[in-house]
Coordinates of C-alpha atoms in Angstrom, one line a residue:
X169 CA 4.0 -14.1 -37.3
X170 CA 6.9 -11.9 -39.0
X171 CA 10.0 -11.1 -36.4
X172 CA 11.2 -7.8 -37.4
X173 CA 8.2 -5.1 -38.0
X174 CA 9.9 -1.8 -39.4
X175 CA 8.9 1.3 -38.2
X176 CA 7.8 4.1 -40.5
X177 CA 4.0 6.2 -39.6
X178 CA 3.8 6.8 -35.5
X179 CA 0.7 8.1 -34.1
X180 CA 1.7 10.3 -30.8
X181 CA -1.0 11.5 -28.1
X182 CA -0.4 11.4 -24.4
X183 CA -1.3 13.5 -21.8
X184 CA 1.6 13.6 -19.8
X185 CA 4.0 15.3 -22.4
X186 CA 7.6 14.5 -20.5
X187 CA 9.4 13.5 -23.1
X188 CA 7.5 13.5 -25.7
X189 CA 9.3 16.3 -27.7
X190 CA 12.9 14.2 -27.4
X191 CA 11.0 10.6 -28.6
X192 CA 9.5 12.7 -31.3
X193 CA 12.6 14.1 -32.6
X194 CA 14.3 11.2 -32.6
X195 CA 11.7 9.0 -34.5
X196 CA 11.4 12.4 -36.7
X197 CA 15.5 11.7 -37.5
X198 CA 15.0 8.1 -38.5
X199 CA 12.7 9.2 -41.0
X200 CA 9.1 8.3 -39.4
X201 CA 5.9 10.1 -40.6
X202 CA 4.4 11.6 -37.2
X203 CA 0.7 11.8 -36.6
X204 CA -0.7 13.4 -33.5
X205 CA -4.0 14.8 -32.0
X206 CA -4.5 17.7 -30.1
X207 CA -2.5 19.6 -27.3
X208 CA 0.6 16.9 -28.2
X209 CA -0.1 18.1 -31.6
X210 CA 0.7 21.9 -30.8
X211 CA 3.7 20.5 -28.1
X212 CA 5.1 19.1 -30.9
X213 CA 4.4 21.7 -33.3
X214 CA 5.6 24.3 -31.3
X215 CA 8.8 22.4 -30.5
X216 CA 9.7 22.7 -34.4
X217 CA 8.8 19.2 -35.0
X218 CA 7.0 18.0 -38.1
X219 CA 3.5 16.4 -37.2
X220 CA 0.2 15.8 -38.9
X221 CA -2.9 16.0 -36.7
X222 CA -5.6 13.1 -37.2
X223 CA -8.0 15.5 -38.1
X224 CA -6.0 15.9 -41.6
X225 CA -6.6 11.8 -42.0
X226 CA -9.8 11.2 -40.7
X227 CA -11.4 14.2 -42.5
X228 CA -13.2 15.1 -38.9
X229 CA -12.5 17.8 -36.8
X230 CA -12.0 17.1 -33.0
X231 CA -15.9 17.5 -31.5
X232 CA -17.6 17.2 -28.7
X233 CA -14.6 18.8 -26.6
X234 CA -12.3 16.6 -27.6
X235 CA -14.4 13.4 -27.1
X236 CA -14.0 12.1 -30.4
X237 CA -10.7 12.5 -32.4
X238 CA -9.2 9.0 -33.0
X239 CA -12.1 6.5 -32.8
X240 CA -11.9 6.6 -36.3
X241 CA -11.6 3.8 -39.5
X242 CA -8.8 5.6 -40.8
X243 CA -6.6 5.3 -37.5
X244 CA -8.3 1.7 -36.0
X245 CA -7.9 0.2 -39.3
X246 CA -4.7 1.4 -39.7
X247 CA -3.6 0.1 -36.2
X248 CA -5.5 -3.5 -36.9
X249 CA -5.1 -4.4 -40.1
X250 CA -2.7 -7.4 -40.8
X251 CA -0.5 -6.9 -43.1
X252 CA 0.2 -10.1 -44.3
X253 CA -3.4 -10.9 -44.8
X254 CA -4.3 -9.9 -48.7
X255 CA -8.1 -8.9 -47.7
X256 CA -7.1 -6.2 -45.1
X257 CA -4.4 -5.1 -47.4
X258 CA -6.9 -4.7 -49.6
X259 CA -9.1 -2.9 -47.4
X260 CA -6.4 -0.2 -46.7
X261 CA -6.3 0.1 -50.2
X262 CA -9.6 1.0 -51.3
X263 CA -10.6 3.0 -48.5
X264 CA -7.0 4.9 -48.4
X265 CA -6.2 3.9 -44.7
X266 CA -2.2 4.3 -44.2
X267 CA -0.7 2.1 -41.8
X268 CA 0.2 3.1 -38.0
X269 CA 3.3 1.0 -36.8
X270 CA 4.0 2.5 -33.6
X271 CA 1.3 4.0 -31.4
X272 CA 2.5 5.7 -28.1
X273 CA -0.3 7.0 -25.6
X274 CA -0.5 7.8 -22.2
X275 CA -3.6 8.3 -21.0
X276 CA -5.7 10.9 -19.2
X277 CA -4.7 11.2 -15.6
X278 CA -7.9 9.8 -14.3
X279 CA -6.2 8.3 -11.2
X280 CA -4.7 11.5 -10.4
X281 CA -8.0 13.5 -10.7
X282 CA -9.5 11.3 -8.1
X283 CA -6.6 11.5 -5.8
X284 CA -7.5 15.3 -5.6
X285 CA -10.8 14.9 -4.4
X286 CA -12.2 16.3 -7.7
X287 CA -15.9 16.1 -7.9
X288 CA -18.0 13.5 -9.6
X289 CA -18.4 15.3 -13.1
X290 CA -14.7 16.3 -13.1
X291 CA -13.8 12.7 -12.6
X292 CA -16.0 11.5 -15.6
X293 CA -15.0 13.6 -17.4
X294 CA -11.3 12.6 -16.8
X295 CA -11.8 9.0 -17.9
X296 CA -10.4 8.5 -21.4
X297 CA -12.0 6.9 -24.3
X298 CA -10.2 6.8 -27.2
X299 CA -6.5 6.4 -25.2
X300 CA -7.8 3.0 -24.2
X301 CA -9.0 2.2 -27.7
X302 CA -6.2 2.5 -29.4
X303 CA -4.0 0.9 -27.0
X304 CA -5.8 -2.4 -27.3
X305 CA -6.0 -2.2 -30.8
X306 CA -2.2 -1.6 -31.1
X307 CA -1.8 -4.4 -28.8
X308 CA -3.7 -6.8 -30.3
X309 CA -2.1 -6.5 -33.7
X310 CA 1.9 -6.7 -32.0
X311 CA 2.4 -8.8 -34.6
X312 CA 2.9 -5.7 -36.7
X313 CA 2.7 -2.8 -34.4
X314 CA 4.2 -1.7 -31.4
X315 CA 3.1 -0.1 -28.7
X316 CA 4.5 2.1 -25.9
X317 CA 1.8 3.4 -23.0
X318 CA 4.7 4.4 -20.3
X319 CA 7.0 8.0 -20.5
X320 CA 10.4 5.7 -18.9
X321 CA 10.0 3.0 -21.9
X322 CA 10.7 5.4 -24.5
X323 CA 14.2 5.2 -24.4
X324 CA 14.1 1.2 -24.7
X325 CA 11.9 2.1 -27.6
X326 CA 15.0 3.8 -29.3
X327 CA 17.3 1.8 -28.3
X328 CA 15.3 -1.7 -29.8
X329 CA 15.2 0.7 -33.5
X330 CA 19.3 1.1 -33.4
X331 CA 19.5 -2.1 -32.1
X332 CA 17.3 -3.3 -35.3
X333 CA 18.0 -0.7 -38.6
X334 CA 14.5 1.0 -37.5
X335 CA 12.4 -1.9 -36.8
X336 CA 11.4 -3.7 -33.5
X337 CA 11.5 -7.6 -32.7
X338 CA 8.1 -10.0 -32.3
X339 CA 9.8 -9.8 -28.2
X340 CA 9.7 -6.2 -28.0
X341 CA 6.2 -5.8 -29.5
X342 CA 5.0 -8.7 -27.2
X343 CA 6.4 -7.4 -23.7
X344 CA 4.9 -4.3 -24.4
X345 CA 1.5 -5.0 -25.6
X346 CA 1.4 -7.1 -22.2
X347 CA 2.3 -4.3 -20.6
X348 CA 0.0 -2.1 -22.2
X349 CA -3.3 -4.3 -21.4
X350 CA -2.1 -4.1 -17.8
X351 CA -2.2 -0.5 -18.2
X352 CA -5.8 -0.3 -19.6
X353 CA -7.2 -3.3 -17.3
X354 CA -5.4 -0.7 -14.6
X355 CA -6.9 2.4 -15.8
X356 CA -10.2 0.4 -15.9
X357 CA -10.1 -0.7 -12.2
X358 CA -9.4 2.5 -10.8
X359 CA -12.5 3.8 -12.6
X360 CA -14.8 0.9 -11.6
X361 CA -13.5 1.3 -7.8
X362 CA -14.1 5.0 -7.9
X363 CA -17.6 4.2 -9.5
X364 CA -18.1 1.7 -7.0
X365 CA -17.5 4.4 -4.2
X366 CA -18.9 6.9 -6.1
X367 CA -22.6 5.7 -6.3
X368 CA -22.5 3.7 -2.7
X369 CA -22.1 0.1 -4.3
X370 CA -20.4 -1.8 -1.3
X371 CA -20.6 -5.5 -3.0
X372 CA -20.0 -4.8 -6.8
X373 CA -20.8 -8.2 -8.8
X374 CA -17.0 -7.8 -10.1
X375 CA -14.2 -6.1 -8.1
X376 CA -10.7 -5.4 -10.3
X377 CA -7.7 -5.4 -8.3
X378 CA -5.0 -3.4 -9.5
X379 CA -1.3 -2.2 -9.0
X380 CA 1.8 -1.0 -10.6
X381 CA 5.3 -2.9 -9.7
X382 CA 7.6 -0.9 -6.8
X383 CA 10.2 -3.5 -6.9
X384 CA 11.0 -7.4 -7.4
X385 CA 11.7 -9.0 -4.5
X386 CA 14.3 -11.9 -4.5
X387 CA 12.1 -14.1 -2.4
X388 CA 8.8 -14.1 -0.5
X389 CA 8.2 -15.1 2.9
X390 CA 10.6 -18.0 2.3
X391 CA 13.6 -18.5 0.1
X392 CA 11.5 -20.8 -2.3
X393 CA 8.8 -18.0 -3.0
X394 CA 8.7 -15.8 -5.9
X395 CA 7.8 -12.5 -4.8
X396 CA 7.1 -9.1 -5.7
X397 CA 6.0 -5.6 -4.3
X398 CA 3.0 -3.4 -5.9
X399 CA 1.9 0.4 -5.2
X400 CA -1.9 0.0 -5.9
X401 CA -1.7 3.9 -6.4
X402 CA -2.9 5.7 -3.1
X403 CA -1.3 8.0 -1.2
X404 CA -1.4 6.6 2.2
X405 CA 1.5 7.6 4.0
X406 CA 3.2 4.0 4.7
X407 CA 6.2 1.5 3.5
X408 CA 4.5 2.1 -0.5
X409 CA 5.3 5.5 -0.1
X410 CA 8.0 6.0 1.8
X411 CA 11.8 6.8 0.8
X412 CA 14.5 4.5 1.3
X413 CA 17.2 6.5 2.8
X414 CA 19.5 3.8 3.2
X415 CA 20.4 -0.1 3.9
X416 CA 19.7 -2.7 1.5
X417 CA 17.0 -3.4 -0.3
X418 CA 13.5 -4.5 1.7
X419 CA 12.1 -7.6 1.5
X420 CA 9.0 -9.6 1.7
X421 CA 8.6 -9.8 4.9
X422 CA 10.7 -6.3 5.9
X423 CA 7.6 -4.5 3.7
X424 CA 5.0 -6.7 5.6
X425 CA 6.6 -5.9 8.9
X426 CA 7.2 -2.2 8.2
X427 CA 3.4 -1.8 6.7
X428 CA 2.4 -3.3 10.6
X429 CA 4.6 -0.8 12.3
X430 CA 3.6 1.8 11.2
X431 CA 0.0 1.4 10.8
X432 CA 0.5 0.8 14.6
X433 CA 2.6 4.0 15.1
X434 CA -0.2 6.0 13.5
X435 CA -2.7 5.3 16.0
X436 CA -0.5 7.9 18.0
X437 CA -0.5 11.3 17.5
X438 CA 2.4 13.8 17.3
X439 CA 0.4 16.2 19.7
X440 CA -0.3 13.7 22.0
X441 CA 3.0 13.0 22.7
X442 CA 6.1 11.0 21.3
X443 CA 5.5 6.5 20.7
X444 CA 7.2 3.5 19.3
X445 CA 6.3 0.8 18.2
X446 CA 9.0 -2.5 17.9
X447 CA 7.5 -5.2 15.5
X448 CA 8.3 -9.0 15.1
X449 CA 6.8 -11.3 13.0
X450 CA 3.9 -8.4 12.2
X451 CA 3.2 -8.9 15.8
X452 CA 4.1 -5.9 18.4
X453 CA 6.6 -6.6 21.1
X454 CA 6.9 -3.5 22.3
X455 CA 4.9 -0.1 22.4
X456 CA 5.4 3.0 24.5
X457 CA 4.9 6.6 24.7
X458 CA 6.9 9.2 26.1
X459 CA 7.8 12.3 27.3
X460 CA 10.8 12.4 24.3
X461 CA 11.3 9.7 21.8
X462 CA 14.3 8.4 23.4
X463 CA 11.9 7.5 26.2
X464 CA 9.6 5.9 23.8
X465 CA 11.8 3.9 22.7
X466 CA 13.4 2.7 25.5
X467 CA 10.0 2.0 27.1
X468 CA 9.1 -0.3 24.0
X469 CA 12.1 -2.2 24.0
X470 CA 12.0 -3.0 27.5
X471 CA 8.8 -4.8 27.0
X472 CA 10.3 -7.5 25.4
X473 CA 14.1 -6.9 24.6
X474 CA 14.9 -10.8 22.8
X475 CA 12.1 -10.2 20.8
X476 CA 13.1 -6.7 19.3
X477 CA 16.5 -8.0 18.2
X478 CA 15.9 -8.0 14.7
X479 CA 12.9 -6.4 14.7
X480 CA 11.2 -3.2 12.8
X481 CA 11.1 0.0 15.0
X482 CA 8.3 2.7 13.9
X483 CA 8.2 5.9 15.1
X484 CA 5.2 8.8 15.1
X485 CA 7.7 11.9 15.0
X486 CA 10.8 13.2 13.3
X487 CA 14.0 10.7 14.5
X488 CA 16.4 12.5 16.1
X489 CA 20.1 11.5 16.7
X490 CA 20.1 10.5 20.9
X491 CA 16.9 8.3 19.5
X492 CA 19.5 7.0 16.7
X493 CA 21.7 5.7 19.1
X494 CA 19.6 4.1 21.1
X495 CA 18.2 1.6 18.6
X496 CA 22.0 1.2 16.8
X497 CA 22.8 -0.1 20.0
X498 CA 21.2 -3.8 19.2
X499 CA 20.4 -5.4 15.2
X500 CA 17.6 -3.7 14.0
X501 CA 16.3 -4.5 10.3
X502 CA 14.2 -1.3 9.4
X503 CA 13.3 2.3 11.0
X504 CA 10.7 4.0 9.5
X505 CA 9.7 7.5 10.6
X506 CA 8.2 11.0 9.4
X507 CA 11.1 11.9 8.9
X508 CA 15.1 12.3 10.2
X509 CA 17.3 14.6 11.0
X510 CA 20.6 14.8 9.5
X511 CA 22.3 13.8 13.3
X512 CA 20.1 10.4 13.1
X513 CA 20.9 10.0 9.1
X514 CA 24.5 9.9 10.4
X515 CA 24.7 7.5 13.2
X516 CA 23.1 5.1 11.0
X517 CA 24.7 5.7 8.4
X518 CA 27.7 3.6 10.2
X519 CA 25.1 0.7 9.8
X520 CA 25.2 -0.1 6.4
X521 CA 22.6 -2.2 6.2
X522 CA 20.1 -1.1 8.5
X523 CA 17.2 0.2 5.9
X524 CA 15.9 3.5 7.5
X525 CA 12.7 5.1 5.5
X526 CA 11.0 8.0 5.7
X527 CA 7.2 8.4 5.2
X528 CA 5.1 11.4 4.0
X529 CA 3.9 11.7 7.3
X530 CA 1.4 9.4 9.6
X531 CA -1.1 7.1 8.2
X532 CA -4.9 8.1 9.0
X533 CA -6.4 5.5 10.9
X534 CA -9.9 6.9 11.3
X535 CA -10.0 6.6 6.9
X536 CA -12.0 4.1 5.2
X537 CA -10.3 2.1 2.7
X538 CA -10.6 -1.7 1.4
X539 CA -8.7 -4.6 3.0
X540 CA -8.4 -7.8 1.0
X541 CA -6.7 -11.4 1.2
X542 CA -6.5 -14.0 -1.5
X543 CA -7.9 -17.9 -0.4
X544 CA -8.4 -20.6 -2.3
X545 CA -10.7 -20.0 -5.5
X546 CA -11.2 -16.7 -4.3
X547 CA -11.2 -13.0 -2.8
X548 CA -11.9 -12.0 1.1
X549 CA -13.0 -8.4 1.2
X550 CA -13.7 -6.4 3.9
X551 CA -13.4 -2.9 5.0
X552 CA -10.1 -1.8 6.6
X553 CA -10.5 -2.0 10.7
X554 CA -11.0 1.6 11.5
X555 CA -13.0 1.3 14.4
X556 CA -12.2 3.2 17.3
X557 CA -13.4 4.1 20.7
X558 CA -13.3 6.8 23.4
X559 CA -14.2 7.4 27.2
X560 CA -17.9 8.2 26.6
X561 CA -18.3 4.5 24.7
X562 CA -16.9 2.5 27.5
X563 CA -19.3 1.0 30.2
X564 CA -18.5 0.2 33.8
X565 CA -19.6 -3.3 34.3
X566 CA -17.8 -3.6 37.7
X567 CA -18.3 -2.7 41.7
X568 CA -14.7 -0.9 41.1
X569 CA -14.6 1.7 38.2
X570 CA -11.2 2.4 37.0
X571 CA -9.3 5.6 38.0
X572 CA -8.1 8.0 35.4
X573 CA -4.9 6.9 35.4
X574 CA -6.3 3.6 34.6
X575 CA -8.3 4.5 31.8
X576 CA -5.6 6.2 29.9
X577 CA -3.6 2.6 29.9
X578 CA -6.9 0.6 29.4
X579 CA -7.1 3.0 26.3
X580 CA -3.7 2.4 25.1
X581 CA -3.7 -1.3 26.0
X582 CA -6.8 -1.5 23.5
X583 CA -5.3 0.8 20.6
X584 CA -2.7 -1.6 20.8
X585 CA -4.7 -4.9 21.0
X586 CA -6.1 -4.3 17.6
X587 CA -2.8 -4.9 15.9
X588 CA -2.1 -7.8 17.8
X589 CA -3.1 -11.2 16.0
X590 CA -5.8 -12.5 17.6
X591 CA -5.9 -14.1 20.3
X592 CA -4.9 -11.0 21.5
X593 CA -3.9 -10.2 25.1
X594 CA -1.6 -6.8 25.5
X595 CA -0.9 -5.8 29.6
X596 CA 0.4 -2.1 29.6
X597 CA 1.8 0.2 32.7
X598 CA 2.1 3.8 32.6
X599 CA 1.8 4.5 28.9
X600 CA 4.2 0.9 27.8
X601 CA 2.8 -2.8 26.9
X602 CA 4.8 -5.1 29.5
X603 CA 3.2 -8.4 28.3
X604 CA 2.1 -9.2 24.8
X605 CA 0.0 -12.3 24.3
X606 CA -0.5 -12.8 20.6
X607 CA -1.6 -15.4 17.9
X608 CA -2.7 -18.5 20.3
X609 CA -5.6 -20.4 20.0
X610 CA -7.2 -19.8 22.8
X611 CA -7.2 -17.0 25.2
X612 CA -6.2 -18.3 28.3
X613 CA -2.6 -18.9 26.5
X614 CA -1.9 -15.4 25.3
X615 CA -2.7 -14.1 29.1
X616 CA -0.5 -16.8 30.0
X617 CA 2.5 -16.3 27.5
X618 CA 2.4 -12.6 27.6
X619 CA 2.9 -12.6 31.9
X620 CA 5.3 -15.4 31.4
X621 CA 6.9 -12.6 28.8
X622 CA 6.6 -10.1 31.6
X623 CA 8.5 -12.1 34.3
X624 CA 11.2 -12.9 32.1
X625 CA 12.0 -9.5 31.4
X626 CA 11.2 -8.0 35.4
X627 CA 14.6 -10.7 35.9
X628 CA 16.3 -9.1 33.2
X629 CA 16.1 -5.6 34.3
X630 CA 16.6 -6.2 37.7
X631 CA 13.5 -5.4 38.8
X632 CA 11.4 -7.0 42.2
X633 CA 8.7 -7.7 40.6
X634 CA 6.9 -7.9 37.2
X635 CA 5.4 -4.5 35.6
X636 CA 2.5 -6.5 35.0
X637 CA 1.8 -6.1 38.5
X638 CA -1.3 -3.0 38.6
X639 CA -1.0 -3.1 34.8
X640 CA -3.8 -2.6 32.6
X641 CA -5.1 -5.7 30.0
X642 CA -7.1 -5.7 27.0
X643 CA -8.5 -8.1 24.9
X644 CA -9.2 -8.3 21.6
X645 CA -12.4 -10.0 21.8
X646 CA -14.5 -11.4 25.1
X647 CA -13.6 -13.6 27.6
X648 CA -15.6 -16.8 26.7
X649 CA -15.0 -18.0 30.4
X650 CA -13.4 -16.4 33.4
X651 CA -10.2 -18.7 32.9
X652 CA -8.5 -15.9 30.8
X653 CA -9.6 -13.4 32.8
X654 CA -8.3 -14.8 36.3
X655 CA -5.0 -15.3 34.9
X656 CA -4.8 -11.5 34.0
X657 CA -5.5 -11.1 37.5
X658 CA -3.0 -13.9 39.0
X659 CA -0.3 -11.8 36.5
X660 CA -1.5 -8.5 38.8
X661 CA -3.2 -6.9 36.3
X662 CA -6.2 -4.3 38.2
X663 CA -8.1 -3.7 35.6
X664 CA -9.7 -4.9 32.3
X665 CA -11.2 -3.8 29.1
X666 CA -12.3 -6.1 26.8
X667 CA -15.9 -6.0 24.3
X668 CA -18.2 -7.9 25.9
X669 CA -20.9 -10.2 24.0
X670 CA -20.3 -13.8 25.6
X671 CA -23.4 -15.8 26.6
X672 CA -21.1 -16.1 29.6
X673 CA -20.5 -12.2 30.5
X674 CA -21.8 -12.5 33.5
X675 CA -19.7 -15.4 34.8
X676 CA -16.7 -13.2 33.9
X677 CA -18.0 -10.0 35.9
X678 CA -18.6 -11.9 38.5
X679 CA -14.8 -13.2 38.5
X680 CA -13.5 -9.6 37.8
X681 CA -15.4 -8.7 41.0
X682 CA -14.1 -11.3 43.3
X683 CA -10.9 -10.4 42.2
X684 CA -10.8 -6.5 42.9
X685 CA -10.5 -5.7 39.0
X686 CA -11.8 -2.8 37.5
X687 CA -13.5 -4.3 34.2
X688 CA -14.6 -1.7 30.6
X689 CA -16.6 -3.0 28.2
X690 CA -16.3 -1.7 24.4
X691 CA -19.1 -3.1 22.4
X692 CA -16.3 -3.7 20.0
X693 CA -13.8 -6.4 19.0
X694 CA -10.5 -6.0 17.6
X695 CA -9.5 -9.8 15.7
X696 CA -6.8 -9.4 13.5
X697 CA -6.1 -13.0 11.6

């Protein structure tokens, strides 16, 4: 396999055309012969720069609206043929097929398409053919020809030819043929998801998993552990597409921390009033509403102040400076919010390496999308968790029913539950979690840890008695026995909601009754592993 590979016929045809007039000029000044096909044949053309169409070297016309133009002996054979093999040379010979040594393409934006909702025709008709075609021919054959799919490589492109008298290195051509069967194994999992969607296919037989790279990481959860971060290409207002406005650069576990914020955070809307949620460990230690953000704020970190030290702090509206100040006031690894204003983007700004981020508004909780995790041998695949509930789905199952008062924290308590890691126990008073049980293996623990949690901080603040005291309790999934149940109640809590389903439901009811609680049943459980 030859080193060097000199550069002198270029086939050009992309349809995103940013800078395609400066790369063509530039190969056109070292002297290489310039094919192209269609509207980046007119770009070019227009631009004063000499170019052949295909159609001149195939002897075919574009047809079919533009479905065929390259796949085509006369451009495949002069993409694959090896040139140090005397039967293909031969080949080229007879039959008059010139040799392509560089092949730039970018393909039709079929991910965008979808991502506007276009309709099922428009979408097909959006998947290219020939793009991917040539890209894997070019690919295969790096031994001889290079091959650039992506508009920011082109300048590494030009640099490798002056770097190399017009010719590129066995390296260069094998880096980016890799990346360029990512690209078309990344094109062709976005169209086999869509499909999948498309036609109501909930367990395809293959599932392609797919994503472009946001950033190397220099270590995953642990300092031994490669890592690296991936957009898979949605929109979904979150850490993938938010902008860093300042602090140093995210980690592993600062993305997986800041995704479980604010997928929290979301669950509460801007009309409804201002929230915050305080996350540790992916876990919440501290979620409030409020009558300004401040208040929020303060509310959540007085659930569980040693746990937010360090912690990620989301927000569901614009951060404002008094906010700002508040959470400076204690170590605080990342801030993500819809937003800042320039009063907030200053007092942090003294904290140099407090990361503050800005998403393109709320996520959508109520949208479908696809979860996944990887396990040994294998794939988990599930749909995201975007189950909700409202007053008209809860049942009474007790002598007391709760007032309304109560029902608006057994609501929040439950939002908030279902981003708590199972076993999940959250206790919440006037709009605030005061106890967060989380991640235990059995139930009875989390009610136990999360009052334990409560009574710590009542000392703290200086208050007579624990705010679990006529709090509100959720949890995540039924009450297998009484046990967990009763300790809610021992903690003060006076009322429940939970999903019911245990072969034991009426043991529990029976102990929520004895013990004065209002208890709500969901029909629906919340784990979160």
């Amino acid at each position: 396999m030859t080193n060097l590979a000199p550069l002198r016929r270029a086939l050009l045809s992309v349809s995103d055309k940013t800078g395609l007039v400066d790369l063509a000029k530039a190969l056109d000044a070292r002297g290489v012969e310039l094919l192209s096909t269609g509207g980046s044949a007119k770009t070019l053309r227009d631009a004063g720069v000499p170019v052949k169409d295909v159609a001149e070297v195939t002897g075919f016309p574009e047809m079919m609206d533009g479905r065929v133009k390259t796949l085509h002996p006369m451009v495949h054979g002069g993409l694959l043929a090896l040139r140090d093999n005397d039967a293909h040379v031969g080949a080229m010979t007879e039959h008059g097929i010139g040799p392509i040594d560089l092949l730039v393409v970018n393909l039709y934006p079929f991910e965008e398409t979808v991502a506007k909702g276009a309709d099922y025709d428009t979408c097909i008709e959006n998947i290219d053919i020939g793009g991917p075609a040539m890209i894997r021919a070019a690919a295969k054959n790096h031994a001889f020809v290079t091959t650039v799919v992506d508009v920011e490589d082109y300048d590494a492109l030009l640099a490798e030819l002056d770097a190399n008298e017009g010719q590129t290195t066995l390296a260069f051509r094998q880096r980016h043929a890799q990346i360029a069967y990512a690209r078309t194994g990344t094109y062709d999992a976005a169209v086999s998801s869509w499909m999948a969607g498309a036609i109501g296919e909930e367990t395809p037989r293959r599932r392609v998993f797919a994503g472009t790279l946001a950033q190397p990481l220099r270590y995953g959860e642990n300092p031994h552990q490669g890592a690296s971060f991936y957009h898979d290409g949605s929109a979904r207002p979150g850490v993938a597409t938010a902008i860093q406005l300042q602090g140093k650069e995210l980690s592993y576990n600062n993305i997986n921390d800041t995704d479980a914020a604010f997928e929290l955070v979301s669950e509460f809307l801007p009309r409804d009033g201002f929230a915050c949620a305080i996350i540790k460990h992916a876990n919440p230690c501290g979620v409030a509403t409020g009558r300004t953000l401040k208040e929020a704020y303060q509310k959540a970190f007085d659930c569980d102040r040693t746990s937010a030290f360090g912690g990620i702090v989301a927000l569901n509206s614009t951060l404002d400076g008094e906010t700002a100040e508040a959470i400076a006031e204690i170590f605080t690894e990342v801030v993500i919010a819809p937003g800042a204003h320039q009063d907030a983007k200053d007092v942090f700004a003294k904290k140099k390496n407090l990361r503050l981020l800005t998403a393109p508004g709320l996520a959508n909780t109520a949208e479908p999308g696809t979860a996944w995790k990887q396990v040994s041998g294998g794939i988990l695949v599930q749909n995201r968790d975007n189950g909700r509930i409202n007053l008209d789905d809860l049942k009474v199952v007790t002598k007391i029913a709760p007032t309304d008062e109560q029902m608006r924290d057994l609501l929040f308590a439950w939002t908030v539950a279902k981003h708590v890691k199972s076993n999940a126990i959250v206790y919440v008073k006037d709009g605030a979690t005061v106890g967060v049980g989380a991640g235990q293996m059995s139930r009875l623990d989390s009610a136990l840890i999360a009052a334990k949690k409560a009574e710590r901080m009542a000392e703290a603040l200086g208050l007579p008695e624990p705010l679990t005291k006529g709090s509100a309790v959720a949890s995540d999934a039924f009450f297998p026995f009484a046990d967990g149940l009763l300790e809610a109640a021992a903690a003060g809590a006076s009322c429940v909601i939970q999903p019911g389903g245990s072969m034991r439901d009426d043991e529990v009811i029976k102990a929520a009754d004895e013990a004065g609680l209002a208890m709500v049943l969901t029909g629906m459980r919340h784990f979160r592993h």
